[in-house]
Each structure stands twice: as structure tokens, then as C-alpha cells.
N, CA, C and O of each residue as an XYZ file, in Angstrom:
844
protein
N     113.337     75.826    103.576
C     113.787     76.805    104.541
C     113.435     76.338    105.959
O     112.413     75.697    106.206
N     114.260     76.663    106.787
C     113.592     76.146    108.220
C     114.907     77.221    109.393
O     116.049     77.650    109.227
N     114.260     77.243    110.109
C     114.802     78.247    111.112
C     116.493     77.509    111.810
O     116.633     76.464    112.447
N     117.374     78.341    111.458
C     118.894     77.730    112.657
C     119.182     78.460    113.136
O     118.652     79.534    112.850
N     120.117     78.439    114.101
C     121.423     79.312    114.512
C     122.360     78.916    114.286
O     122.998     77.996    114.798
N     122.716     80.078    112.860
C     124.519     80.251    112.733
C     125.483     80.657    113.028
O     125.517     81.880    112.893
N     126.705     80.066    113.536
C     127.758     80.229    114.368
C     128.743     81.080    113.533
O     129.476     80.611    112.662
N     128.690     82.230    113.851
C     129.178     82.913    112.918
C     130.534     83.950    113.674
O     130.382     84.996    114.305
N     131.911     83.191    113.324
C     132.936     84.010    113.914
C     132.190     83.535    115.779
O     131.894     82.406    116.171
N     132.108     84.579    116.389
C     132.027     84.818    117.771
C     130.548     85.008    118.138
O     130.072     84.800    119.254
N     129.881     85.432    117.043
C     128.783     86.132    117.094
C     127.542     84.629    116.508
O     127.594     83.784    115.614
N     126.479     85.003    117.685
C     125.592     84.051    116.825
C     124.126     84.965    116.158
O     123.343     85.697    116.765
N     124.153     84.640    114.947
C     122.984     85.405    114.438
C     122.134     84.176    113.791
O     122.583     83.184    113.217
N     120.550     84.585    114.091
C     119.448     83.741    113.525
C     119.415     84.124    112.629
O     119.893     85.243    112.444
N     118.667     83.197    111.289
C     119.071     83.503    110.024
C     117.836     82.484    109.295
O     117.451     81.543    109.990
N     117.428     82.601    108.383
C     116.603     81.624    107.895
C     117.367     80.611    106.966
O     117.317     81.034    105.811
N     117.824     79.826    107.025
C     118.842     78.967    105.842
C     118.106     78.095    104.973
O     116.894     77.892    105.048
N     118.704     77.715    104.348
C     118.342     76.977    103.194
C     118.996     75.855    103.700
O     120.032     75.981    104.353
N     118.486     74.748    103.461
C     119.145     72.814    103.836
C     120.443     73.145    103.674
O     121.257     73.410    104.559
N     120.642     73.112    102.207
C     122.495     72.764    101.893
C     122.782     73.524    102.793
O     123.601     72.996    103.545
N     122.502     74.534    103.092
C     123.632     75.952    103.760
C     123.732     75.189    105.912
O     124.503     75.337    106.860
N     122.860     74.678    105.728
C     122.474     74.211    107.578
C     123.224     72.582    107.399
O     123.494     71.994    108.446
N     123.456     72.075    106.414
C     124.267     70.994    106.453
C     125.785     71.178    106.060
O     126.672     70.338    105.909
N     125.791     72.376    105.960
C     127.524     72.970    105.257
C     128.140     72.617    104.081
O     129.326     72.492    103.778
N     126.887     72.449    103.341
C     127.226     72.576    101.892
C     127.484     74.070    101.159
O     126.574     74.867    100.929
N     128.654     74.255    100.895
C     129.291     75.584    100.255
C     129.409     75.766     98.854
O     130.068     74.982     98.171
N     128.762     76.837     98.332
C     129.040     76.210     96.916
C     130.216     76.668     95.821
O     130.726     77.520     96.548
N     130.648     76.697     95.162
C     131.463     76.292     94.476
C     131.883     77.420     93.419
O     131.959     77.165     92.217
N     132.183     78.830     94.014
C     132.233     80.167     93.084
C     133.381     80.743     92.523
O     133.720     81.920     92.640
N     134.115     79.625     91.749
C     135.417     79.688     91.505
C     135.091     80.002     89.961
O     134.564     79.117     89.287
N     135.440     81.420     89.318
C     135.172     81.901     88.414
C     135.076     81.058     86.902
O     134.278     81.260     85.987
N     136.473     79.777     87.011
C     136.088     79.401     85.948
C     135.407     78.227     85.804
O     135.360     77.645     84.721
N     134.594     77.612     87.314
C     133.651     76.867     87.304
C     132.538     77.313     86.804
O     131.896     76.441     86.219
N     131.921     78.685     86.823
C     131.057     79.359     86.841
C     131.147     79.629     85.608
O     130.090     79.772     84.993
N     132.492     79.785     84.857
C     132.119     80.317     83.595
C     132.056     79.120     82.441
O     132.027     79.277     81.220
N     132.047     78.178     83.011
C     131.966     76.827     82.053
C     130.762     76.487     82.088
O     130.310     75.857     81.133
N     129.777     76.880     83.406
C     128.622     76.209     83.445
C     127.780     76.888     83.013
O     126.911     76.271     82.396
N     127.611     78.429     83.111
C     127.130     79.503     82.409
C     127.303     79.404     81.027
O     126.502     80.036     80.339
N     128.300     78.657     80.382
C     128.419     78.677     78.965
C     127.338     77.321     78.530
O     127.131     77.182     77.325
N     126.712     76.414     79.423
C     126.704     75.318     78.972
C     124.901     75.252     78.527
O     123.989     75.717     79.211
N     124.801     74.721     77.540
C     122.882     75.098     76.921
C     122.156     74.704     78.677
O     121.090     75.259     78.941
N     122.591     74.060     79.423
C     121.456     74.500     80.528
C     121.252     75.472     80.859
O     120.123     75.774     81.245
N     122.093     76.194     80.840
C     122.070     77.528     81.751
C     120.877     78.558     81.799
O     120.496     79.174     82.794
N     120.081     78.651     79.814
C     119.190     79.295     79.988
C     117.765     78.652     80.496
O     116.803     79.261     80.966
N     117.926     77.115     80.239
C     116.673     76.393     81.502
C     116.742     76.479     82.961
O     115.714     76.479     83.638
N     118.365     76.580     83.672
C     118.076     76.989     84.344
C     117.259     78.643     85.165
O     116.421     78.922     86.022
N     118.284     79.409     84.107
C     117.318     80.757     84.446
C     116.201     81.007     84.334
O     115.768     81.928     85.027
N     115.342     80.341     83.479
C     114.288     79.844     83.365
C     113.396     79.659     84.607
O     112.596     80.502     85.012
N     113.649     78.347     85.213
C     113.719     77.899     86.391
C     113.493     78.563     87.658
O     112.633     78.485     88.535
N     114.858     79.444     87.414
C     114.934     80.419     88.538
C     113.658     81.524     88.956
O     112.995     81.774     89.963
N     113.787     82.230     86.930
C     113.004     83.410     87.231
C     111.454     82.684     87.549
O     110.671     83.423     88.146
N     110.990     81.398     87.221
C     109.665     80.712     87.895
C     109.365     80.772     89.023
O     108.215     80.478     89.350
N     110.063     81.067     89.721
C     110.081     80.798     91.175
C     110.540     79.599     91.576
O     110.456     79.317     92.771
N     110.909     79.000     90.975
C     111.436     77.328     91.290
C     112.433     77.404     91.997
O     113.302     78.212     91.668
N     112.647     76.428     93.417
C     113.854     76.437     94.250
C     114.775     75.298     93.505
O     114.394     74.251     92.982
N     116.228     75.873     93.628
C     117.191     75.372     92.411
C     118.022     74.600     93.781
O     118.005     74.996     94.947
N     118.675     73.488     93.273
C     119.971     73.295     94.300
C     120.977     74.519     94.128
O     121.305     75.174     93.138
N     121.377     74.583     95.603
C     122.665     75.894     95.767
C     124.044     75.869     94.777
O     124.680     76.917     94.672
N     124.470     74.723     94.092
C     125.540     74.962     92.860
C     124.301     75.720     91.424
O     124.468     76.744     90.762
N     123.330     74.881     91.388
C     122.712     75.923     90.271
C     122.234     77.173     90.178
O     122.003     77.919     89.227
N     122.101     77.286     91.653
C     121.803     78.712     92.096
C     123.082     79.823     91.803
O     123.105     80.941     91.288
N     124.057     78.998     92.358
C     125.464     79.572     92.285
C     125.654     79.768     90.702
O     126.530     80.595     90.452
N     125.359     79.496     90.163
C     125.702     79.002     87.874
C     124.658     79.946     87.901
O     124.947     80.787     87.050
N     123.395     80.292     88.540
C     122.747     81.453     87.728
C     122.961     83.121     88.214
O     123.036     84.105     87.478
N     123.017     83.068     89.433
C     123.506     84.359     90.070
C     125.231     84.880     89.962
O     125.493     86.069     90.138
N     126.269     83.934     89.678
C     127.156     84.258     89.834
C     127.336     84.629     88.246
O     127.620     85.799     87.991
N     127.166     83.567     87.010
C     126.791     83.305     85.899
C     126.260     84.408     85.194
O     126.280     84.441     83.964
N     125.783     85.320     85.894
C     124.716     86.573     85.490
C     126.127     87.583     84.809
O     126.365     87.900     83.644
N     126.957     87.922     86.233
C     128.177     88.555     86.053
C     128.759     88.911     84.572
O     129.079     89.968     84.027
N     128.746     87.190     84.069
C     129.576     87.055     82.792
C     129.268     87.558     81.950
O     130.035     87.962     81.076
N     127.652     87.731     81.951
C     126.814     88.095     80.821
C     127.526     89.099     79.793
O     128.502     89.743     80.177
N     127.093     89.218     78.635
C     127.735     90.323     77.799
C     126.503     91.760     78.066
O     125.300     91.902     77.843
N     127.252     92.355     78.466
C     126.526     93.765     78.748
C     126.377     93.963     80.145
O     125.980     95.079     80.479
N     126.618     93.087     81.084
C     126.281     93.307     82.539
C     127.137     94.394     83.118
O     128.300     94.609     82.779
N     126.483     95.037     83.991
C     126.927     96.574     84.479
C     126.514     96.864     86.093
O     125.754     97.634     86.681
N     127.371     95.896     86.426
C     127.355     95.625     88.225
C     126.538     97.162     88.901
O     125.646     97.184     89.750
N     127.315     98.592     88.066
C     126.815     99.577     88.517
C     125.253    100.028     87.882
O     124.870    101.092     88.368
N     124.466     99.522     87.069
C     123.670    100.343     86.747
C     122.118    100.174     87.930
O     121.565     99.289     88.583
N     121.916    101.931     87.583
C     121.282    102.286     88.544
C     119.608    102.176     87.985
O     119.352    102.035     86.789
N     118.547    102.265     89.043
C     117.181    102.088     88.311
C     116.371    103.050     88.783
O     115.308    102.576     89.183
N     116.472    104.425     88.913
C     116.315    105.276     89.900
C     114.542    105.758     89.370
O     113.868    106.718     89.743
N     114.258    104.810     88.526
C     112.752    105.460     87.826
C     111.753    104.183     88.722
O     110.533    104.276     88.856
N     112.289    103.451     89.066
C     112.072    102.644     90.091
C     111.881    103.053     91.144
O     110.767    103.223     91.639
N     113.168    103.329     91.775
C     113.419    104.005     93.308
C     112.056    104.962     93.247
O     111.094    104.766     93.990
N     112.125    106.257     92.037
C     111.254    107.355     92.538
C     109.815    106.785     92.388
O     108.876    107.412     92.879
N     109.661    105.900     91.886
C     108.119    105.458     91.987
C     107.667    105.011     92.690
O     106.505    105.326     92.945
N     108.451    103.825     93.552
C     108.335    103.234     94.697
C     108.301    104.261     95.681
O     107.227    104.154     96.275
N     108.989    105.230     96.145
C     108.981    106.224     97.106
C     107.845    107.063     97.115
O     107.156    107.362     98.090
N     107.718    107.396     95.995
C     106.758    108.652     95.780
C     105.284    108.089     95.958
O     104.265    108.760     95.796
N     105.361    106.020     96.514
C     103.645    105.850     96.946
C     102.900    105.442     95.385
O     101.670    105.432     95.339
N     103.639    105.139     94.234
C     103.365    104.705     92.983
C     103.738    103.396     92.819
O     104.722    103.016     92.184
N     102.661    102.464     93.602
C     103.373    101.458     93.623
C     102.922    100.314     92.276
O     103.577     99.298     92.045
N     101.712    100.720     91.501
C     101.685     99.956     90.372
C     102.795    100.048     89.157
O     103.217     99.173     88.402
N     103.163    101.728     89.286
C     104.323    102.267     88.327
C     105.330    101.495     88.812
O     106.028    101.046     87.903
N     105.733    101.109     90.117
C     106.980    100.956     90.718
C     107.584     99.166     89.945
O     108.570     98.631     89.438
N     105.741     98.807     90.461
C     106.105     96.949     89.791
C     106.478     97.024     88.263
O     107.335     96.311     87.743
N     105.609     98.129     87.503
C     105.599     97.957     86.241
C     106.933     98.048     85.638
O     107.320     97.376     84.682
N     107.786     99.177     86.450
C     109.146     99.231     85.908
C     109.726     98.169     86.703
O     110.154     97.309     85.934
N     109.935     97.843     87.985
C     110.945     96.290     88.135
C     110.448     95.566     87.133
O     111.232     95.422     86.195
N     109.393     95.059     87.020
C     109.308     93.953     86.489
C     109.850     93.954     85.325
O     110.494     92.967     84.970
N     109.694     95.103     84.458
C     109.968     94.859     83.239
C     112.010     95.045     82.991
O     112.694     94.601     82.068
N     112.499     95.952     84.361
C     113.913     95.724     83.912
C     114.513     94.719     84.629
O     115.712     94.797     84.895
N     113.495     93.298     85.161
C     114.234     92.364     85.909
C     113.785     91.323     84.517
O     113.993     90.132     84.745
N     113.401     91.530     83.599
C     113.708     90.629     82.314
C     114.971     90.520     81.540
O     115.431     89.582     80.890
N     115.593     92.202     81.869
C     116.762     92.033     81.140
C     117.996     92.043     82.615
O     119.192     92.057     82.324
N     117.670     92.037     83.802
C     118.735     91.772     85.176
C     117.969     91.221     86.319
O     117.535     91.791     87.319
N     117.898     89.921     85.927
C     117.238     89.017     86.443
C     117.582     88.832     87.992
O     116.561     88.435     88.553
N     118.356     88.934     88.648
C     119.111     88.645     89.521
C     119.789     89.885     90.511
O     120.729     89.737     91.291
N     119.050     91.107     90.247
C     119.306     92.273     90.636
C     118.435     92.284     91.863
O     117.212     92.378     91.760
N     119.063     92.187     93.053
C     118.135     91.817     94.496
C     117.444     94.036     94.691
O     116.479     94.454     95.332
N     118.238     94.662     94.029
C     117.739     95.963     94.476
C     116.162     95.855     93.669
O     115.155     96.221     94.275
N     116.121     95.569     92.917
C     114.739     94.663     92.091
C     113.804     93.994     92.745
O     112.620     94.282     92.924
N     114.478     92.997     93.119
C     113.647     91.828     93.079
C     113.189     92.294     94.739
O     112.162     91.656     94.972
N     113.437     92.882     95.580
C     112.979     93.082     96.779
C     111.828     94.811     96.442
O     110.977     95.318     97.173
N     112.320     95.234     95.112
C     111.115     96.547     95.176
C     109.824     95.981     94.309
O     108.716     96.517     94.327
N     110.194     94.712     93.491
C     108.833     94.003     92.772
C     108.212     93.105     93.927
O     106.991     93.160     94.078
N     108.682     92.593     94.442
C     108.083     92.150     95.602
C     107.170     92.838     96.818
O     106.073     92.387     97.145
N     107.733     93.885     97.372
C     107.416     94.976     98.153
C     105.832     95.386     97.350
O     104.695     95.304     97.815
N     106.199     95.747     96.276
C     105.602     96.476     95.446
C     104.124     95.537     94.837
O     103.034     96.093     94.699
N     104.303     94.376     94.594
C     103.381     93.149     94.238
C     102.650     92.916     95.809
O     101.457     93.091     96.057
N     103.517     92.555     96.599
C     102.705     92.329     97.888
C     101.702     93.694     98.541
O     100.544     93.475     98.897
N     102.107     94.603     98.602
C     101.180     95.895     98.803
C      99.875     96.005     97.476
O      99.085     96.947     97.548
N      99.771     95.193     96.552
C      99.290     95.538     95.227
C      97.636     94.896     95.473
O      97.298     93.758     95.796
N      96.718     96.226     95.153
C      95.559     95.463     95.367
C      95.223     94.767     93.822
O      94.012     94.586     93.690
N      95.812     94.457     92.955
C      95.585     93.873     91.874
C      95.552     92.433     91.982
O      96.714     92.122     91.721
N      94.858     91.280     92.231
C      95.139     90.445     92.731
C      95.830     89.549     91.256
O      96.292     88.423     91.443
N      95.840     90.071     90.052
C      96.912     89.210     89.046
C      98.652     89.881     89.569
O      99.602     89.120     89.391
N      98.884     91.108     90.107
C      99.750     91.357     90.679
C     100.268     90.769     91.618
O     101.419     90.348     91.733
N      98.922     90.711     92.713
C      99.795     90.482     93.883
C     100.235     88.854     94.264
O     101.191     88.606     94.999
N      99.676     88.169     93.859
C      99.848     86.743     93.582
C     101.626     86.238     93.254
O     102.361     85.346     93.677
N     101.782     87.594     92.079
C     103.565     87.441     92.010
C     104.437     87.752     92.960
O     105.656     87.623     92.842
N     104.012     88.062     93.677
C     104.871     88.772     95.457
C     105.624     86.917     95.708
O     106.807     86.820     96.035
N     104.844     85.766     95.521
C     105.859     85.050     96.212
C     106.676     84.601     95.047
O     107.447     83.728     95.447
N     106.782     84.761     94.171
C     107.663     84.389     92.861
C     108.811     85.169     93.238
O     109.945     84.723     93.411
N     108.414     86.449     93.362
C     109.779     87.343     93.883
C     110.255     86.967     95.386
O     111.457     86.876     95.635
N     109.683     86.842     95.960
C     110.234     85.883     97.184
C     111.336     85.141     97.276
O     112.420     85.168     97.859
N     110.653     84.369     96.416
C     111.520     82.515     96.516
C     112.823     83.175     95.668
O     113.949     82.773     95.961
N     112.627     84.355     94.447
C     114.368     84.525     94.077
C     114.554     85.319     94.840
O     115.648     85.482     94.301
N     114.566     86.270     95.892
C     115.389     86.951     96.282
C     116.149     86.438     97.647
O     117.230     86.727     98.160
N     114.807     85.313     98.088
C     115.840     84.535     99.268
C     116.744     83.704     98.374
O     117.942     83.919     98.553
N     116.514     83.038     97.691
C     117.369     81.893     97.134
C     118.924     83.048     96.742
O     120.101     82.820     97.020
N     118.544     83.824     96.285
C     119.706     84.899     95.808
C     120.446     84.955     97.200
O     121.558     84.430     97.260
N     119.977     85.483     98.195
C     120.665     85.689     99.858
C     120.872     84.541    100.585
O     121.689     84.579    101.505
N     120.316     83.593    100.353
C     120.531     81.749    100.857
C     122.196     82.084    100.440
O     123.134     82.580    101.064
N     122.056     81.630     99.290
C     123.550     81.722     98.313
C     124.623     82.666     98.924
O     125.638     82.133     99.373
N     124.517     83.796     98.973
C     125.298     85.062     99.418
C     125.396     84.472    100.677
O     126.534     84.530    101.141
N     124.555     83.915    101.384
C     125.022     83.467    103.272
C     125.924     82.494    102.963
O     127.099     82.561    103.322
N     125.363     81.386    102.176
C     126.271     80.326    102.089
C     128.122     80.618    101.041
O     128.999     79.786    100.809
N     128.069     81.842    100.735
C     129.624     81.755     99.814
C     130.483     82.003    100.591
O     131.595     81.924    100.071
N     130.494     82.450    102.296
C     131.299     82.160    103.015
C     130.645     82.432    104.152
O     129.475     82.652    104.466
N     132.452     82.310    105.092
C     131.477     82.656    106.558
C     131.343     84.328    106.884
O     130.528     84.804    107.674
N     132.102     84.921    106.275
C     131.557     86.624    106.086
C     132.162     87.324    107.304
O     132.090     88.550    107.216
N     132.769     86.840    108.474
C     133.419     87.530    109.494
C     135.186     87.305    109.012
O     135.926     88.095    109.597
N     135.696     86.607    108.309
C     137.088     86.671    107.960
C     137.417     87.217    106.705
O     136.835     86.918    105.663
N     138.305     87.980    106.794
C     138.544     88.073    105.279
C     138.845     86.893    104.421
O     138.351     86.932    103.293
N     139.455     86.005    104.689
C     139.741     85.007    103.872
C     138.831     84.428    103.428
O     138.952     83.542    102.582
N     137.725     84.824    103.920
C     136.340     84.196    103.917
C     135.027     84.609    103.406
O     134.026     83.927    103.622
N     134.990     86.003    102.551
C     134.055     87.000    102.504
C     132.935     86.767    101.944
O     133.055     86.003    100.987
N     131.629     87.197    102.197
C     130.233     86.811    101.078
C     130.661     87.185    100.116
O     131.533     88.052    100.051
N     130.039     86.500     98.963
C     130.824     87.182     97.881
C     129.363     87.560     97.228
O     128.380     86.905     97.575
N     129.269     88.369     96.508
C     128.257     89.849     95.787
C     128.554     89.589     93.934
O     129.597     89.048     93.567
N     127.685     89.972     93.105
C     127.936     90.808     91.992
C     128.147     91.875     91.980
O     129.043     92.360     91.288
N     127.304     92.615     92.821
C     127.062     94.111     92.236
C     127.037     94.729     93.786
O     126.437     93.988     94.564
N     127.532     95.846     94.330
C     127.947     96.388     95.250
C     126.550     96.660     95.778
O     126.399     96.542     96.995
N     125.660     96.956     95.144
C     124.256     97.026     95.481
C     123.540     96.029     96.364
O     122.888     96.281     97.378
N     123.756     94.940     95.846
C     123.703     93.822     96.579
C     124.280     93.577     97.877
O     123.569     92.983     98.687
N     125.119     93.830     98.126
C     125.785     93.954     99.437
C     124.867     94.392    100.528
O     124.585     93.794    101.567
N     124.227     96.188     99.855
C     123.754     96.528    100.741
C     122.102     95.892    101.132
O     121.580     95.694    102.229
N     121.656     95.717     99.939
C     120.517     94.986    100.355
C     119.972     93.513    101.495
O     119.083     93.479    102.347
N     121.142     92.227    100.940
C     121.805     91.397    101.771
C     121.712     91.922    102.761
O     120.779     91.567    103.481
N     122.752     93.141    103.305
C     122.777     93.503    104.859
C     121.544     93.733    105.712
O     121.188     93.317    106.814
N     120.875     94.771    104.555
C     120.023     95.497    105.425
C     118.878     95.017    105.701
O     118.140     95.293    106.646
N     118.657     93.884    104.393
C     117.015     93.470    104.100
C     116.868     91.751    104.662
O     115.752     91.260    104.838
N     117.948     91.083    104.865
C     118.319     89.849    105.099
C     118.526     89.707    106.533
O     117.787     89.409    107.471
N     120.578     90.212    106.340
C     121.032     90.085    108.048
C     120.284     90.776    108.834
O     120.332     90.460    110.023
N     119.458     91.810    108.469
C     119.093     92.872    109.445
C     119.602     93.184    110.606
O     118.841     92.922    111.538
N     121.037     93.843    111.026
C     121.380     94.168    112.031
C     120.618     94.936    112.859
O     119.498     95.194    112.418
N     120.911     95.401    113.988
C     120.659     96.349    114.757
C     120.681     97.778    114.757
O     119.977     98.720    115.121
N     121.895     97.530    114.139
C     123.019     99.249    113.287
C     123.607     98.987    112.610
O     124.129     97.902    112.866
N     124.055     99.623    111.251
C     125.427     99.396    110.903
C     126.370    100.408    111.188
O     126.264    101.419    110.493
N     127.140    100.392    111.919
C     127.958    101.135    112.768
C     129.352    101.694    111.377
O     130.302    102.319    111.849
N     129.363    101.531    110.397
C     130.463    102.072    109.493
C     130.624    101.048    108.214
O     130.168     99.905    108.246
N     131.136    101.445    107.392
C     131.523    100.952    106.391
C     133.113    101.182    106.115
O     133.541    102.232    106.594
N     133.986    100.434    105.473
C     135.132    100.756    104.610
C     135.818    100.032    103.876
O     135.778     98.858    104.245
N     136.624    100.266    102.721
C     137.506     99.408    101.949
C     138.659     98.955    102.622
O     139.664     99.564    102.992
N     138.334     97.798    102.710
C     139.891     96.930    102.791
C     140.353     96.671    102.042
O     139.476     96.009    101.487
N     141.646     96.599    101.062
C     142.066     96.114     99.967
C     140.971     96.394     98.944
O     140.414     97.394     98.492
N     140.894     94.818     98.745
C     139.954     94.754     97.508
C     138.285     94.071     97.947
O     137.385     93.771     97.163
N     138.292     93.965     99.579
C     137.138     94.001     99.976
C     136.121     95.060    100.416
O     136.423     96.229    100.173
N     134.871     94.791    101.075
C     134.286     96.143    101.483
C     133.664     95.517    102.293
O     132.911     94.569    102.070
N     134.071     96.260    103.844
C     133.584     95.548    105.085
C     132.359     96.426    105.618
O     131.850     97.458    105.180
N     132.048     95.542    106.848
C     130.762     96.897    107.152
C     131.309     96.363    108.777
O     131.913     95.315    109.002
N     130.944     97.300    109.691
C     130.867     96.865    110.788
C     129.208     97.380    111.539
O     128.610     98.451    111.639
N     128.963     96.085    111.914
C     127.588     96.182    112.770
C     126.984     95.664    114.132
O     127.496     94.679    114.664
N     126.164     96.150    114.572
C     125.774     95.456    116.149
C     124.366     94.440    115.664
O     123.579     94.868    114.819
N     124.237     93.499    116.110
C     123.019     92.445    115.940
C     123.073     91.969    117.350
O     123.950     91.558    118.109
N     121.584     92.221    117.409
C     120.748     91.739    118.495
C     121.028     90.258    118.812
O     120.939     89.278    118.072
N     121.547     90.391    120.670
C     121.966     89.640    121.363
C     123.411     89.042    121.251
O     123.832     88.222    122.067
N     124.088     89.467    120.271
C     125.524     89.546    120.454
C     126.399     90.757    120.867
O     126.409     91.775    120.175
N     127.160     90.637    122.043
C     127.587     91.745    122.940
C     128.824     92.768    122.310
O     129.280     93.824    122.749
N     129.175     91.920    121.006
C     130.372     92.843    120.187
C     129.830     93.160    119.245
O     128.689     92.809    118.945
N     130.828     94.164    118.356
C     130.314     94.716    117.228
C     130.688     93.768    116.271
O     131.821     93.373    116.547
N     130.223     93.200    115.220
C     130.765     92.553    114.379
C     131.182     93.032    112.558
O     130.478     93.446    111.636
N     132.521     92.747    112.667
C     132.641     92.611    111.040
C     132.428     91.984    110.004
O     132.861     90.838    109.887
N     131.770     92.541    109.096
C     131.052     91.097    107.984
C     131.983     91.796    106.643
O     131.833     93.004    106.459
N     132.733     91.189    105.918
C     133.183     91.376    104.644
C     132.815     90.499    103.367
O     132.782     89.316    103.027
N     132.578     91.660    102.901
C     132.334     91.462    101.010
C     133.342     91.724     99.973
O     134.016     92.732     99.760
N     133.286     90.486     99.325
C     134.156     90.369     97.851
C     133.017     90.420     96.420
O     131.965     89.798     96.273
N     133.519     91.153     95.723
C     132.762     91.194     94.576
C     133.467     90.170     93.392
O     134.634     90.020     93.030
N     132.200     89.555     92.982
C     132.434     88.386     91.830
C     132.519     89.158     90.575
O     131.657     89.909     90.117
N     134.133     88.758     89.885
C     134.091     89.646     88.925
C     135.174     88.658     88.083
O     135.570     88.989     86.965
């Protein structure tokens, strides 16, 4: 990781990138690339890998996050709200105990992996809190990826997401705008419009969901 500025549309926003993504390496999320490589016996060393905390190159990253999608049983919508209320309600050992245990079976669920993290790093347990950077390294590597699947101000061009959830997290917990000034469906995308610090327009960022 190392600090750039990305030229993004009109707008320049700081961003933490990942190498490939600062040398314009894009990776490669063409469904039936993804679904050949997801089929292939690496796939569960790589997830493996992943859930270690191990930093993956951005195509394997791309084969495990996009790859997830295919899974049999995956449910872009399901919600973890025994999570949410634990985390809120200031229960934050309850809060890790449930991410952690439903990021075994949705590994790649950033609404997760940013409340086990949160939740591990606040943790005076020090066998807990030690896992705060495990969840780290996947939830940037997860948003590395999402920066790098496009440039996100064109439609032709959109980040692309699993799970609509993701979107918002990405935005809020990553890009961190200033505001997000609206949301709406375009077609078959879902745009947001927002203001970020030190760019004088509002900008549009659009999302495509990998499906």
C-alpha cells in the first residue's frame, strides 16, 4: 500500500492504492473468467490465503471476491442484524463473536469484515485484538479491488460490487466523501452522487453489481 493521487473523471481524490491499481493494472471481472477460475482446485487455497490475511495479487483477489458470487447458496441480500444490534448496543465481544463466526460461512462480506475489525480493534482481549489486522488486510484488499474494477465516474465504467451492501460500505468507509448528496437507479446501475474534499464539483460514482 502506499499513498497516490487518483485522477478520477475531473475530480482528484486521495486514496490508499494497492501497486497493481497505481500502475493501472485492472483486473479481469468478466463473469466467465471468474467462473472458470472459481471452479478450479485453487480456488479453495486461495480463500484460504485470503481469509489468513495474506495479500493476494489483484486477479486472485478478483477469483476470490468476485468467485464468492457463484457460490451455491450465496444471497447478495442477506442481512446480519444480530451483529448490527450488538455492535450498536456497546456489545462488542458479542458483536466479534457473531462476525466472526458468520464470516466463515461469507467470507468476503465487507459489512463483516469492517464490524470484526472495529470490534477486534476496540477488544481488550488481547487473543482478540491481535485479529483486528487480519480483518484489515481483507477488507482493504476487498476495496483495493472494488477501486481498481473501474474508474467509477462513467457509466461505462462502474465499480463493480457483489452485494449492494458493499457499495455502501466502499463509499462510506473507504472513499469517505464529504456528503453523499443522493442516491439513484440508473438502468441497471446504482449511482450515488457526492462532494469530496477539495474537489469543487459534485461527483458521480456508479455501481454495477457482479452477478
Amino acid at each position: 500500500m502506499r499513498l497516490k493521487t487518483l485522477l478520477v473523471g475531473i475530480a482528484l481524490i486521495s486514496c490508499t492504492l494497492p501497486a497493481a491499481h497505481a500502475e493501472g493494472i485492472k483486473p479481469n471481472v468478466d463473469r466467465n473468467t471468474i467462473e472458470s477460475a472459481s471452479r478450479e482446485s485453487g480456488y479453495v487455497s486461495l480463500l484460504s490465503r485470503f481469509k489468513s490475511g495474506e495479500t493476494l495479487p489483484i486477479q486472485d483477489m478478483a477469483t476470490v471476491y468476485y468467485g464468492s458470487a457463484l457460490a451455491p447458496g450465496f444471497n447478495p441480500d442477506k442481512r446480519y442484524d444480530d451483529v448490527m444490534t450488538s455492535y450498536d448496543s456497546g456489545n462488542i465481544a458479542k458483536a466479534h463473536e457473531l462476525a466472526a463466526a458468520a464470516l466463515e460461512s461469507d467470507p468476503t462480506n465487507l459489512t463483516l469484515l469492517f464490524k470484526a475489525y472495529a470490534s477486534a480493534a476496540a477488544s481488550t482481549d488481547p487473543a482478540v485484538n491481535t485479529k483486528a489486522s487480519v480483518y484489515q488486510s481483507r477488507l482493504l484488499q476487498i476495496c483495493d479491488l472494488i477501486l481498481a474494477s473501474g474508474l467509477g465516474v462513467t457509466d461505462s465504467s462502474p465499480y463493480i460490487v457483489v452485494r449492494p451492501a458493499d457499495m455502501d460500505e466502499f463509499l462510506v468507509k473507504y472513499i469517505q466523501p464529504a456528503q453523499i448528496v443522493g442516491k439513484s437507479k440508473i438502468g441497471k446501475l446504482e449511482a450515488a452522487k457526492v462532494v469530496i474534499d477539495g474537489v469543487p464539483d459534485e461527483v458521480i460514482l456508479y455501481f454495477n453489481q457482479f452477478k
